[in-house]
PDB file of C-alpha atoms in Angstrom:
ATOM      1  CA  UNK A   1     -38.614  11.978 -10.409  1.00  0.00           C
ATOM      2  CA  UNK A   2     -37.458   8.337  -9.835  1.00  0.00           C
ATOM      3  CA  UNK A   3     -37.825   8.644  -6.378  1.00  0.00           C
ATOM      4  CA  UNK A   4     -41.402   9.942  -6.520  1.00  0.00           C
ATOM      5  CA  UNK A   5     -40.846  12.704  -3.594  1.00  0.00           C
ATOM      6  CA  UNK A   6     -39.528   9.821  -1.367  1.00  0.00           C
ATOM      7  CA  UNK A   7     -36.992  10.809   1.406  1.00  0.00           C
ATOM      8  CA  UNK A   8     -33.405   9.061   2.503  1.00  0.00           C
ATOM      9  CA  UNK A   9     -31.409  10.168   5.368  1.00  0.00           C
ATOM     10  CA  UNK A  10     -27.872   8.614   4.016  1.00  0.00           C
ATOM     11  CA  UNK A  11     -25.005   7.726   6.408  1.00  0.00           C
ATOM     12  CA  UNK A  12     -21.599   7.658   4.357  1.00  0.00           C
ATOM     13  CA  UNK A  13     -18.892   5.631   6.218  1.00  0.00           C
ATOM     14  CA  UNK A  14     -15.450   7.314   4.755  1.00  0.00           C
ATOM     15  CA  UNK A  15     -13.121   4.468   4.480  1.00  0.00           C
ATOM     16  CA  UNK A  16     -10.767   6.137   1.801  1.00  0.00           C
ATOM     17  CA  UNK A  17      -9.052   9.774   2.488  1.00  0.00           C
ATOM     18  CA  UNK A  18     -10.387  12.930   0.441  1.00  0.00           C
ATOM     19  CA  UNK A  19      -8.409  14.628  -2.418  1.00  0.00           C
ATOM     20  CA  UNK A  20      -6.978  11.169  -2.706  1.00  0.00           C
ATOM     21  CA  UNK A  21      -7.678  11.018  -6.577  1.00  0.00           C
ATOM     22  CA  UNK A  22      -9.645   7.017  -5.409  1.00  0.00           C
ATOM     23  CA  UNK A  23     -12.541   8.760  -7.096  1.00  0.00           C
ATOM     24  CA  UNK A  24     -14.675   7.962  -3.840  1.00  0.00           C
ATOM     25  CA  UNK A  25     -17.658  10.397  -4.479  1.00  0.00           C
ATOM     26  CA  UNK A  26     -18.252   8.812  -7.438  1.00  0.00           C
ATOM     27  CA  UNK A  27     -18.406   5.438  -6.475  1.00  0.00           C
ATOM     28  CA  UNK A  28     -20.771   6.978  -3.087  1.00  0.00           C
ATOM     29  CA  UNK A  29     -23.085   7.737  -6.025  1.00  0.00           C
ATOM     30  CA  UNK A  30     -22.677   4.327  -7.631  1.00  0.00           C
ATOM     31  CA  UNK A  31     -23.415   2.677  -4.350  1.00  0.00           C
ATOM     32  CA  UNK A  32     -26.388   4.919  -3.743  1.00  0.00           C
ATOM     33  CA  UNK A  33     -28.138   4.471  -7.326  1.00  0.00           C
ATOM     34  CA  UNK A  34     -27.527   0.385  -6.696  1.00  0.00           C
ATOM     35  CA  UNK A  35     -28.669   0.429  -3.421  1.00  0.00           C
ATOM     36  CA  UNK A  36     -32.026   2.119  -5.232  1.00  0.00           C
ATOM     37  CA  UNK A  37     -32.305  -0.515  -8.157  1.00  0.00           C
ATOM     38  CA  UNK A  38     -31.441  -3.744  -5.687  1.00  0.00           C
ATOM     39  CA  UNK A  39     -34.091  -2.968  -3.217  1.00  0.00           C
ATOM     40  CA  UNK A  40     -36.717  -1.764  -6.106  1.00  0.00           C
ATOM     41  CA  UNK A  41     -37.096   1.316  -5.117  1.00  0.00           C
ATOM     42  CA  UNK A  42     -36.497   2.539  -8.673  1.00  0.00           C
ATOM     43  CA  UNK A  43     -37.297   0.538 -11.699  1.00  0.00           C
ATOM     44  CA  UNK A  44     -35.288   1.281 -14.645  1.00  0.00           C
ATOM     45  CA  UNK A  45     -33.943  -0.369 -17.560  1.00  0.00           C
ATOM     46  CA  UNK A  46     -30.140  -0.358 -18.577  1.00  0.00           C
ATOM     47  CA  UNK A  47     -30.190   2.373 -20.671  1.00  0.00           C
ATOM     48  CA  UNK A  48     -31.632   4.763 -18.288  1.00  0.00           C
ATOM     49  CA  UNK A  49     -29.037   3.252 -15.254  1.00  0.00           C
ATOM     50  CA  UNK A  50     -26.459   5.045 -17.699  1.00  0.00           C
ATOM     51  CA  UNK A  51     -27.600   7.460 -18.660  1.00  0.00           C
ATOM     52  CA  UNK A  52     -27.931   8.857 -14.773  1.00  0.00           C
ATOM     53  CA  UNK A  53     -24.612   7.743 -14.256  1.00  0.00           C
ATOM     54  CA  UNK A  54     -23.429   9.632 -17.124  1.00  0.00           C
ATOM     55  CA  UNK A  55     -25.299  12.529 -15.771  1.00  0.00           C
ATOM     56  CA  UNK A  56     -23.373  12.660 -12.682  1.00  0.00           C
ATOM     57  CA  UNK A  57     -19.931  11.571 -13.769  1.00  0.00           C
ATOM     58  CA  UNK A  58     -18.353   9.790 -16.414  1.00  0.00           C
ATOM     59  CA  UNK A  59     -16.754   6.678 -13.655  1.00  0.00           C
ATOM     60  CA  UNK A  60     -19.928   6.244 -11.117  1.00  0.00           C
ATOM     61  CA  UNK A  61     -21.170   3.616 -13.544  1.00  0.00           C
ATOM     62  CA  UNK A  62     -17.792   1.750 -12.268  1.00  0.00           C
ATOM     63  CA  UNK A  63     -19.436   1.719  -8.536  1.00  0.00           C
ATOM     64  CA  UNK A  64     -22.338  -0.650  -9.559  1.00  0.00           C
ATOM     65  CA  UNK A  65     -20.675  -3.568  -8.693  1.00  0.00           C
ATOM     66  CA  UNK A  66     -18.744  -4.065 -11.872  1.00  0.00           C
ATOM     67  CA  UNK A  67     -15.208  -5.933 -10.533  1.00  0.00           C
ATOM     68  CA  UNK A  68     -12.456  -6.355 -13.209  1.00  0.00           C
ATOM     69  CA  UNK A  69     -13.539  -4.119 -15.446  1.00  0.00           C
ATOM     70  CA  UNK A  70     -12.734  -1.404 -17.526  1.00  0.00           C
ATOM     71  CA  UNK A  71     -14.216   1.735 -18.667  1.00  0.00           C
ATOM     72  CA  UNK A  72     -13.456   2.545 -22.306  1.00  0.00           C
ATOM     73  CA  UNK A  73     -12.483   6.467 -23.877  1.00  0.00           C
ATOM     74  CA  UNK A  74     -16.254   5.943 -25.027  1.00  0.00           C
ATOM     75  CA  UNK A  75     -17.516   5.219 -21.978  1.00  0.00           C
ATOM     76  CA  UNK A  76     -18.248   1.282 -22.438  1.00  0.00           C
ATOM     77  CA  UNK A  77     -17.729  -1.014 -20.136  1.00  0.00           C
ATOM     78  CA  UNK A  78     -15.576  -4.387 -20.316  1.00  0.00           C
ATOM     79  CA  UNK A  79     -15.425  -7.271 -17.525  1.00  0.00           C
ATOM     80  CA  UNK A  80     -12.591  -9.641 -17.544  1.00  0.00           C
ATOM     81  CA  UNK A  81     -13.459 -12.661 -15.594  1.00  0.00           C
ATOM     82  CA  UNK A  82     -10.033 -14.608 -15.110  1.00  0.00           C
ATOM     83  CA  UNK A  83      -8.000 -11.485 -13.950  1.00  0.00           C
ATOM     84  CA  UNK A  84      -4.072 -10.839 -13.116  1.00  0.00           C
ATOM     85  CA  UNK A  85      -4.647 -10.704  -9.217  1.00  0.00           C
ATOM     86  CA  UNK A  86      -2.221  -7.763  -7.635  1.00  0.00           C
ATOM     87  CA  UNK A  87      -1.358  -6.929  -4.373  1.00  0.00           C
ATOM     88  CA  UNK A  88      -1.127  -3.307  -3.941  1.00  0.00           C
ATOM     89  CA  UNK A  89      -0.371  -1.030  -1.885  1.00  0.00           C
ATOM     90  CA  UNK A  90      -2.314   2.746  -1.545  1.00  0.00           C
ATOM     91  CA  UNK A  91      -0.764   5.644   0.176  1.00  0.00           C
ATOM     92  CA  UNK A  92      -1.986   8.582   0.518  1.00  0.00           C
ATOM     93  CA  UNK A  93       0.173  11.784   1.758  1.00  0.00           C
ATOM     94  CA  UNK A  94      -0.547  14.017   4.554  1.00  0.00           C
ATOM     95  CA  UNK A  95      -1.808  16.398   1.978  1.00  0.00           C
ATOM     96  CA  UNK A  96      -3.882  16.651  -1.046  1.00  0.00           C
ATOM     97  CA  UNK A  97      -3.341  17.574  -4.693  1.00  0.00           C
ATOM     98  CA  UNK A  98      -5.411  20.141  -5.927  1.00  0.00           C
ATOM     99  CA  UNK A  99      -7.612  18.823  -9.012  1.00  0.00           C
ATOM    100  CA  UNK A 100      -8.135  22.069 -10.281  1.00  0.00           C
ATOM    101  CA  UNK A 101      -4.221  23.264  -9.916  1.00  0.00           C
ATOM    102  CA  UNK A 102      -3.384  19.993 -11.853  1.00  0.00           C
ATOM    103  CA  UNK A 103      -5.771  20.145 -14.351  1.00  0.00           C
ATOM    104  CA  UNK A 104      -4.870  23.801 -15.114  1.00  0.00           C
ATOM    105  CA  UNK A 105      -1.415  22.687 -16.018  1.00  0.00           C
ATOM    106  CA  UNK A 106      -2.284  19.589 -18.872  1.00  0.00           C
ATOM    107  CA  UNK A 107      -1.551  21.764 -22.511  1.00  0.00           C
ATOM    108  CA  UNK A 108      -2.507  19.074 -24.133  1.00  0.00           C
ATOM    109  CA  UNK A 109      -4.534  15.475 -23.405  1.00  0.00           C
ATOM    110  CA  UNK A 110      -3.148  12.405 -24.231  1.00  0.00           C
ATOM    111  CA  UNK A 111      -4.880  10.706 -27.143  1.00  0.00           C
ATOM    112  CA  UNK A 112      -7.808   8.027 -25.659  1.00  0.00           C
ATOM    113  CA  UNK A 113      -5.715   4.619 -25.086  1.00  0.00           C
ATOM    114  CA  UNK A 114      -8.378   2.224 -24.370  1.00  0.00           C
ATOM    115  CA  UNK A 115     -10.555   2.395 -26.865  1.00  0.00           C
ATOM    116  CA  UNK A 116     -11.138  -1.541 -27.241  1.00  0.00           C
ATOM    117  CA  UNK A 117     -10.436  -3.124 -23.987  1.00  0.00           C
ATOM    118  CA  UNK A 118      -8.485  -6.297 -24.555  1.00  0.00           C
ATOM    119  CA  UNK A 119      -7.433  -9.376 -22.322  1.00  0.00           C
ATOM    120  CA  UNK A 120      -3.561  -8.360 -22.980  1.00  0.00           C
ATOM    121  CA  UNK A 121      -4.172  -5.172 -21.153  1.00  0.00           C
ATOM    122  CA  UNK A 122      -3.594  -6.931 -18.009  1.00  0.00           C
ATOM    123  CA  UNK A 123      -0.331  -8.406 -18.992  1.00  0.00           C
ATOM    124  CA  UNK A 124       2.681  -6.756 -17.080  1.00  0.00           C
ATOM    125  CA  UNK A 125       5.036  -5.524 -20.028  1.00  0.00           C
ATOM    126  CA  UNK A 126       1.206  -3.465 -21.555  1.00  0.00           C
ATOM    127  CA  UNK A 127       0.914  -2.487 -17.744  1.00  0.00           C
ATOM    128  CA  UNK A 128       4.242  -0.908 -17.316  1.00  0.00           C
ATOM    129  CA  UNK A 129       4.083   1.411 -20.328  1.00  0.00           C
ATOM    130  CA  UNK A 130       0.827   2.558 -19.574  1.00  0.00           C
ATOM    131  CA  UNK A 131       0.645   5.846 -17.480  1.00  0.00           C
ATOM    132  CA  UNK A 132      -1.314   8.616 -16.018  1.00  0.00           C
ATOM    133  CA  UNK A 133      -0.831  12.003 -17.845  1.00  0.00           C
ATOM    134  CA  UNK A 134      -1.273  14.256 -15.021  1.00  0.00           C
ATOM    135  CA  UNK A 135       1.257  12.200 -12.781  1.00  0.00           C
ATOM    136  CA  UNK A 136       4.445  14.372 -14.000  1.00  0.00           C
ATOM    137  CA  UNK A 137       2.407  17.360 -13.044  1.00  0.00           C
ATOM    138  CA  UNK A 138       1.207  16.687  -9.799  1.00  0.00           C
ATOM    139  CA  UNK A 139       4.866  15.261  -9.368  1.00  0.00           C
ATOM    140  CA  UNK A 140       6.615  18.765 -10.573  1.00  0.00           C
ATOM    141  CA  UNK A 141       3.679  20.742  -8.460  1.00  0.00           C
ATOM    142  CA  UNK A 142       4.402  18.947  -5.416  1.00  0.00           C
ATOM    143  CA  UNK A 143       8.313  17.674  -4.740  1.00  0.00           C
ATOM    144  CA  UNK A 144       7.516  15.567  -1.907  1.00  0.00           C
ATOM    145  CA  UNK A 145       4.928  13.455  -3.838  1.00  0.00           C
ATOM    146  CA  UNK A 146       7.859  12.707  -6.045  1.00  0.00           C
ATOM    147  CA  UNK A 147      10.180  11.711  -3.249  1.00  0.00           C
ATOM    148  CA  UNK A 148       7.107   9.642  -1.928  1.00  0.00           C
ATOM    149  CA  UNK A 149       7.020   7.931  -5.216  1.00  0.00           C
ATOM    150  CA  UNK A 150      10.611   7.004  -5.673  1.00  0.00           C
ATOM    151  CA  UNK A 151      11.022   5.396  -1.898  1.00  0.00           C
ATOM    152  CA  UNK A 152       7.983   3.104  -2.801  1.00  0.00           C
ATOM    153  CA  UNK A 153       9.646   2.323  -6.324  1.00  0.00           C
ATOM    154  CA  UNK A 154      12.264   0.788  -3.278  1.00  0.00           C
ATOM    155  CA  UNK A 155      10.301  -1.411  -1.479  1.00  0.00           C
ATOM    156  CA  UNK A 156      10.389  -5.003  -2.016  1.00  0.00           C
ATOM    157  CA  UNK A 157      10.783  -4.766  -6.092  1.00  0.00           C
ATOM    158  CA  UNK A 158       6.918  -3.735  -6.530  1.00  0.00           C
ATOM    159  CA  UNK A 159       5.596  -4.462 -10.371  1.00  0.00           C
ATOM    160  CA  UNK A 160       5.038  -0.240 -11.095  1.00  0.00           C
ATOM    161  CA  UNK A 161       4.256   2.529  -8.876  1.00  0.00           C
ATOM    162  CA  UNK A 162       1.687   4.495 -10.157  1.00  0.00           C
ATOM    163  CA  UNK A 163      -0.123   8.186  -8.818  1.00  0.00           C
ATOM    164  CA  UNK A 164      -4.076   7.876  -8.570  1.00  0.00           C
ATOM    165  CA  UNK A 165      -5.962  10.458 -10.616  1.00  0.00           C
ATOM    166  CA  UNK A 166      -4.908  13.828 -10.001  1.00  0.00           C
ATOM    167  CA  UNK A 167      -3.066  13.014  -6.655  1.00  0.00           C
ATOM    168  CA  UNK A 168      -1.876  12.830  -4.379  1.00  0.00           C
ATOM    169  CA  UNK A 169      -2.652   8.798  -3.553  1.00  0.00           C
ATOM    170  CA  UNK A 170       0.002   6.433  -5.001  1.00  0.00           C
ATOM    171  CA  UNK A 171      -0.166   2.806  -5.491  1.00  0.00           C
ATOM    172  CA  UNK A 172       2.420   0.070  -5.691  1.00  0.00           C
ATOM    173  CA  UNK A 173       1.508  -3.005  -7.460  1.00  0.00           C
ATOM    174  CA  UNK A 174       3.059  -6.373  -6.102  1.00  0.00           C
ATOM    175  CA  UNK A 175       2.544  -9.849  -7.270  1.00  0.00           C
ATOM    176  CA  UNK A 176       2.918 -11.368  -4.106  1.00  0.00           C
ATOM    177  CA  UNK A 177       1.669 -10.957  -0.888  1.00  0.00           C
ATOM    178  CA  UNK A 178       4.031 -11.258   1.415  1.00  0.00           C
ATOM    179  CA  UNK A 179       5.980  -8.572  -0.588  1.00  0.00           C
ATOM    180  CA  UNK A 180       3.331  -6.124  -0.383  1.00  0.00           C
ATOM    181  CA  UNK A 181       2.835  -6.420   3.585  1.00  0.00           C
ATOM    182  CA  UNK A 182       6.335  -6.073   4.184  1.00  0.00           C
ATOM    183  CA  UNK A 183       6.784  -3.042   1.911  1.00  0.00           C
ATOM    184  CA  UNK A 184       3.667  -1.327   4.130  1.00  0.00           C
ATOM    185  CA  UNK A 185       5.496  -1.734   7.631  1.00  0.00           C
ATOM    186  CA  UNK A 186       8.625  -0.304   5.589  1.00  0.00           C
ATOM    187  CA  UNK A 187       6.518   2.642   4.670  1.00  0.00           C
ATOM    188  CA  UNK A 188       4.713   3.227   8.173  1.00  0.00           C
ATOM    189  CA  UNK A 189       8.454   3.051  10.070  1.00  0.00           C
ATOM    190  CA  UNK A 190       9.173   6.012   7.414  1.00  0.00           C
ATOM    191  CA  UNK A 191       6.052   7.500   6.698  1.00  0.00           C
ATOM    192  CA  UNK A 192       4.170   7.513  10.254  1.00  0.00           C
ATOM    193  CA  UNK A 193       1.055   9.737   9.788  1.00  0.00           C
ATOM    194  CA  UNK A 194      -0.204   8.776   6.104  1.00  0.00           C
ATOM    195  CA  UNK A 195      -2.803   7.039   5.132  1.00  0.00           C
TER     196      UNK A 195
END
């Protein structure tokens, strides 16, 4: 209704692998909806901006431009200007984790951990112990993510090594650089056609 019968032919340039767990359709959607409000093509308040990101999923509102933020259990938003800067490192295996197969496993959710985003939540020690509850079920369902997982846990000391979403992408967190560009030719010599 927004759009009032208005038509958009929409290019989307990939630059991040499907079934990666980056959460990439939802931040196409966040892209598109800002696109919409910066260039006035829609007029809406706040209020409403959420409430159509709600409508289509609970993290688009994360792909209107919101950097160093986090989204709360009650979907809230809180930006931290003066960030912990990381280096990391995505990779992202020749195949995909199925988000169905790996939701179909959880017998029980974790309890909500960020309820009140705080400015400790980006020290490394709070960092470490965090973790992603479907991790040691995509990591059971699929052996080679695991293996994937421990040879980056190798490279160049990184911070934590952490599995996006559902799968099958994996991050390493460095604090340097250098550390995290050496640890990526590493990978490629082992790891030739991944992402």
């Amino acid at each position: 209704k927004l759009l009032n019968n208005k038509k958009f032919q929409i290019k989307i340039k990939k630059n991040i692998p499907q079934k990666a767990g980056l959460g990439g359709g939802s931040m196409n959607a966040g892209s598109i909806l800002n696109y919409f409000i910066k260039k006035n093509i829609i007029k809406i308040n706040k209020k409403t901006i959420i409430e159509i990101s709600k409508s289509i999923g609970s993290d688009v509102i994360l792909g209107l431009n919101f950097t160093n933020s986090i989204l709360t259990s009650k979907n809230k938003i809180k930006l931290f200007r003066k960030s912990k800067i990381f280096y990391v490192l995505i990779v992202k295996p020749n195949f995909g984790c199925s988000t169905k197969k790996i939701y179909e496993k959880v017998k029980k959710f974790n309890k909500p951990k960020i309820i009140k985003p705080l400015k400790k939540m980006f020290n490394l020690n709070y960092l470490k112990k965090m973790d992603n509850s479907l991790e040691q079920i995509a990591l059971l369902k699929y052996p080679k993510l695991r293996l994937i997982k421990l040879y980056l846990e190798t490279l160049n000391k990184p911070v934590f090594v952490r599995m996006t979403g559902s799968g099958s992408a994996l991050i390493a967190y460095f604090q340097s650089k250098e550390k995290c560009l050496s640890a990526k030719k590493m990978f490629n010599k082992k790891y030739k056609n991944y992402w």
